[in-house]
CSV table of C-alpha atoms in Angstrom, one decimal:
chain,number,residue,atom,x,y,z
M,1,MET,CA,105.7,130.6,78.2
M,2,SER,CA,106.7,127.7,80.5
M,3,ARG,CA,108.1,128.6,83.9
M,4,TRP,CA,110.7,125.8,83.4
M,5,ILE,CA,113.8,125.6,81.1
M,6,SER,CA,116.1,122.6,80.5
M,7,ARG,CA,119.6,122.7,81.9
M,8,LYS,CA,122.4,120.1,81.8
M,9,PRO,CA,124.1,119.3,85.1
M,10,ASP,CA,127.7,119.9,85.9
M,11,TYR,CA,130.0,116.9,86.5
M,12,HIS,CA,132.6,115.8,89.1
M,13,ALA,CA,135.0,113.0,88.3
M,14,ASP,CA,134.8,111.5,91.8
M,15,ILE,CA,133.8,112.3,95.4
M,16,THR,CA,137.2,113.8,96.4
M,17,VAL,CA,136.9,116.3,93.6
M,18,ALA,CA,133.3,117.1,94.6
M,19,ILE,CA,133.7,117.6,98.3
M,20,PRO,CA,135.4,121.1,98.1
M,21,HIS,CA,132.2,122.3,96.2
M,22,PHE,CA,129.9,121.5,99.1
M,23,VAL,CA,128.9,124.5,101.2
M,24,THR,CA,127.0,123.1,104.2
M,25,ARG,CA,128.4,121.1,107.0
M,26,SER,CA,125.8,118.3,106.7
M,27,CYS,CA,126.4,117.7,103.0
M,28,THR,CA,130.2,117.9,103.4
M,29,LEU,CA,130.2,115.3,106.3
M,30,LEU,CA,127.8,113.0,104.4
M,31,ALA,CA,129.9,113.1,101.3
M,32,THR,CA,133.1,112.5,103.3
M,33,GLY,CA,131.4,109.6,105.2
M,34,TYR,CA,130.1,108.0,102.1
M,35,ALA,CA,133.5,108.2,100.5
M,36,LYS,CA,134.8,106.1,103.4
M,37,LEU,CA,131.9,103.7,103.1
M,38,LEU,CA,132.7,103.2,99.4
M,39,GLN,CA,136.3,102.6,100.2
M,40,ASP,CA,135.5,100.1,103.0
M,41,SER,CA,133.2,98.2,100.7
M,42,GLY,CA,135.9,97.7,98.1
M,43,ASN,CA,134.5,100.4,95.8
M,44,THR,CA,131.2,98.6,95.4
M,45,ILE,CA,127.9,100.3,96.4
M,46,PRO,CA,127.4,99.9,100.2
M,47,THR,CA,124.3,98.0,101.3
M,48,LYS,CA,121.6,99.7,103.3
M,49,ASN,CA,121.7,96.8,105.8
M,50,GLY,CA,125.4,97.4,106.4
M,51,LEU,CA,124.9,101.1,107.1
M,52,ASP,CA,125.6,102.2,110.7
M,53,ILE,CA,123.3,105.3,110.7
M,54,SER,CA,124.7,106.3,114.1
M,55,SER,CA,128.0,107.1,112.4
M,56,PHE,CA,126.3,110.2,111.0
M,57,ALA,CA,124.9,111.3,114.4
M,58,PRO,CA,126.2,114.9,114.2
M,59,ILE,CA,124.1,115.5,111.1
M,60,MET,CA,121.0,113.4,111.8
M,61,THR,CA,118.7,116.4,111.9
M,62,ASP,CA,119.5,117.0,108.2
M,63,LEU,CA,119.7,113.3,107.1
M,64,ALA,CA,117.1,111.1,105.3
M,65,LEU,CA,116.9,107.7,103.8
M,66,ALA,CA,114.4,106.7,101.1
M,67,ALA,CA,113.5,103.4,99.4
M,68,ILE,CA,113.5,103.6,95.6
M,69,THR,CA,111.3,101.5,93.3
M,70,LEU,CA,112.4,102.3,89.8
M,71,ASP,CA,110.0,104.4,87.6
M,72,SER,CA,107.5,104.8,90.4
M,73,ALA,CA,108.3,105.6,94.0
M,74,CYS,CA,110.9,107.1,96.5
M,75,VAL,CA,109.5,106.6,100.0
M,76,PHE,CA,111.0,108.1,103.1
M,77,ARG,CA,112.2,105.5,105.7
M,78,ILE,CA,114.0,108.1,107.9
M,79,ALA,CA,113.7,111.9,108.0
M,80,GLY,CA,115.7,114.1,110.4
M,81,GLU,CA,114.0,116.7,112.6
M,82,GLY,CA,115.3,119.6,110.6
M,83,ILE,CA,113.8,118.3,107.4
M,84,ARG,CA,110.5,117.4,109.1
M,85,GLN,CA,110.1,120.9,110.5
M,86,ARG,CA,110.4,122.5,107.1
M,87,PHE,CA,107.6,120.3,105.7
M,88,ALA,CA,105.6,120.5,108.9
M,89,HIS,CA,104.4,116.9,108.8
M,90,LYS,CA,105.6,113.4,109.3
M,91,LEU,CA,107.7,112.4,106.2
M,92,VAL,CA,108.3,108.7,107.0
M,93,GLY,CA,106.1,106.7,104.6
M,94,THR,CA,105.6,109.7,102.3
M,95,ASP,CA,106.6,109.4,98.6
M,96,TYR,CA,109.1,112.1,97.8
M,97,TYR,CA,107.7,112.5,94.3
M,98,ASN,CA,104.4,113.7,95.8
M,99,LEU,CA,106.2,116.7,97.2
M,100,VAL,CA,107.6,117.7,93.8
M,101,ASP,CA,105.9,120.2,91.4
M,102,PRO,CA,103.9,118.0,89.0
M,103,ALA,CA,105.7,119.5,86.0
M,104,ARG,CA,109.0,118.3,87.4
M,105,ARG,CA,107.8,114.9,88.6
M,106,SER,CA,109.2,112.9,85.6
M,107,SER,CA,112.6,114.7,86.0
M,108,ALA,CA,112.7,114.0,89.7
M,109,ILE,CA,112.0,110.3,89.0
M,110,GLU,CA,114.7,110.1,86.4
M,111,ALA,CA,117.2,111.8,88.7
M,112,MET,CA,116.5,109.4,91.7
M,113,ASP,CA,116.4,106.3,89.4
M,114,MET,CA,119.8,107.4,88.0
M,115,ILE,CA,121.6,107.0,91.3
M,116,VAL,CA,120.4,103.3,91.3
M,117,ARG,CA,120.8,102.5,87.6
M,118,THR,CA,124.1,104.1,86.8
M,119,PRO,CA,124.9,104.2,89.8
M,120,CYS,CA,126.1,107.7,90.8
M,121,ALA,CA,125.6,110.5,93.3
M,122,PHE,CA,124.6,114.1,93.0
M,123,ARG,CA,124.6,117.5,94.7
M,124,VAL,CA,121.8,120.1,94.2
M,125,GLU,CA,121.2,123.7,95.1
M,126,LEU,CA,117.5,124.3,95.9
M,127,LEU,CA,115.4,127.4,96.2
M,128,GLN,CA,112.9,127.0,99.0
M,129,GLN,CA,109.8,129.1,99.2
M,130,TYR,CA,107.9,129.4,102.5
M,131,GLU,CA,104.2,130.2,103.3
M,132,ASN,CA,105.3,133.4,105.1
M,133,GLY,CA,107.0,134.7,101.9
M,134,GLU,CA,110.6,133.9,102.8
M,135,GLU,CA,112.9,132.4,100.2
M,136,ARG,CA,116.0,130.5,101.3
M,137,ARG,CA,118.6,128.5,99.5
M,138,ALA,CA,119.4,125.0,100.5
M,139,GLU,CA,121.9,122.3,99.5
M,140,ALA,CA,121.2,118.6,99.2
M,141,CYS,CA,123.2,115.6,98.2
M,142,VAL,CA,122.2,112.1,97.4
M,143,PHE,CA,124.2,108.8,97.5
M,144,PRO,CA,123.1,105.3,96.6
M,145,LEU,CA,122.8,102.2,98.8
M,146,ARG,CA,122.2,98.7,97.6
M,147,SER,CA,119.0,97.0,98.6
M,148,ASP,CA,118.6,93.5,100.1
M,149,GLU,CA,114.8,93.9,100.2
M,150,PRO,CA,112.4,92.4,97.6
M,151,ASN,CA,110.6,95.0,95.5
M,152,ILE,CA,113.0,97.8,96.5
M,153,ASP,CA,115.6,98.5,93.8
M,154,GLY,CA,117.9,100.7,95.9
M,155,PHE,CA,118.1,103.3,98.6
M,156,ALA,CA,118.9,107.0,98.6
M,157,LEU,CA,120.9,108.3,101.5
M,158,PHE,CA,120.8,112.1,101.5
M,159,ALA,CA,121.4,115.3,103.5
M,160,ASN,CA,119.4,118.5,103.0
M,161,SER,CA,120.6,121.7,104.8
M,162,GLU,CA,119.8,125.3,104.4
M,163,ILE,CA,122.5,127.7,103.1
M,164,ASP,CA,120.7,130.9,104.1
M,165,PRO,CA,119.8,131.6,107.7
M,166,PRO,CA,116.1,132.1,108.5
M,167,ARG,CA,114.8,135.6,108.8
M,168,SER,CA,112.0,134.5,111.2
M,169,PRO,CA,112.6,134.3,115.0
M,170,ALA,CA,114.2,131.0,116.1
M,171,ALA,CA,111.0,129.8,117.8
M,172,MET,CA,109.0,130.1,114.6
M,173,HIS,CA,109.1,127.4,111.9
M,174,PRO,CA,107.5,128.6,108.7
M,175,ILE,CA,106.1,125.9,106.5
M,176,LEU,CA,107.8,125.0,103.2
M,177,SER,CA,105.4,125.5,100.3
M,178,GLU,CA,107.6,124.8,97.3
M,179,PHE,CA,111.2,123.9,96.5
M,180,GLN,CA,112.9,124.0,93.1
M,181,VAL,CA,116.2,122.6,91.9
M,182,VAL,CA,118.3,125.5,90.5
M,183,ARG,CA,121.6,123.6,90.0
M,184,ARG,CA,122.7,120.0,89.9
M,185,ASP,CA,126.2,118.4,89.9
M,186,LEU,CA,126.5,114.7,89.1
M,187,ILE,CA,129.2,112.9,91.0
M,188,ASP,CA,131.0,109.9,89.5
M,189,ILE,CA,131.5,107.2,92.2
M,190,GLY,CA,133.3,104.8,90.0
M,191,PHE,CA,130.6,103.7,87.5
M,192,GLY,CA,130.4,106.6,85.1
M,193,LEU,CA,127.6,109.2,84.6
M,194,ASP,CA,124.5,109.5,82.6
M,195,GLU,CA,125.5,112.4,80.4
M,196,GLY,CA,122.1,112.4,78.7
M,197,PHE,CA,120.3,113.6,81.8
M,198,THR,CA,118.8,117.0,81.6
M,199,ASP,CA,117.1,118.9,84.5
M,200,LEU,CA,114.2,121.3,84.6
M,201,VAL,CA,115.0,124.5,86.4
M,202,PRO,CA,112.9,127.6,87.0
M,203,ARG,CA,113.2,130.1,84.2
M,204,HIS,CA,113.1,133.2,86.4
M,205,HIS,CA,116.0,131.9,88.5
M,206,ALA,CA,118.2,130.9,85.6
M,207,SER,CA,120.5,133.9,86.4
M,208,LEU,CA,121.5,132.1,89.6
M,209,LEU,CA,123.1,129.2,87.7
């Protein structure tokens, strides 16, 4: 029996409807800030070159930016200290898809490509498993930015923040060994949603959904 089962995401009609569903400060502030970016750009997708990353200074530790090449790559350009500590290595220049369980790789590519192609945004709840045996829940959200660079189809601006407090002492930083999407909410940012998208989630955590 496969460890994965298919699950359709939930849907939010726009960012203002989605924001009350965020549970971490970092994701809430990124969603609120992106809503303003969208409004300031006349409800067109903001460009990466027009982004003032310093406007998100309070959440930089949980912030990341990745360059998307459709059907093939999602490479980190920026990764905050909180995210880097969990993976225990430098993420800038790393392809996000190489960090995903191989069984979920095609689903991950489809999800990230979707934010560029549709375009749309999403929120996910993650189960993070650490080398010391800890399991912690995290929340992430991803929003699209337009690309002005050749061979880059778009950018993903995202926050990733833990929901559960660590059980280890503050001075210890256990290494993340695996992470799994257990829930996804698609967010309409004015261009519709891909209602044909289906996630792969872990079968033994289906009761969390």
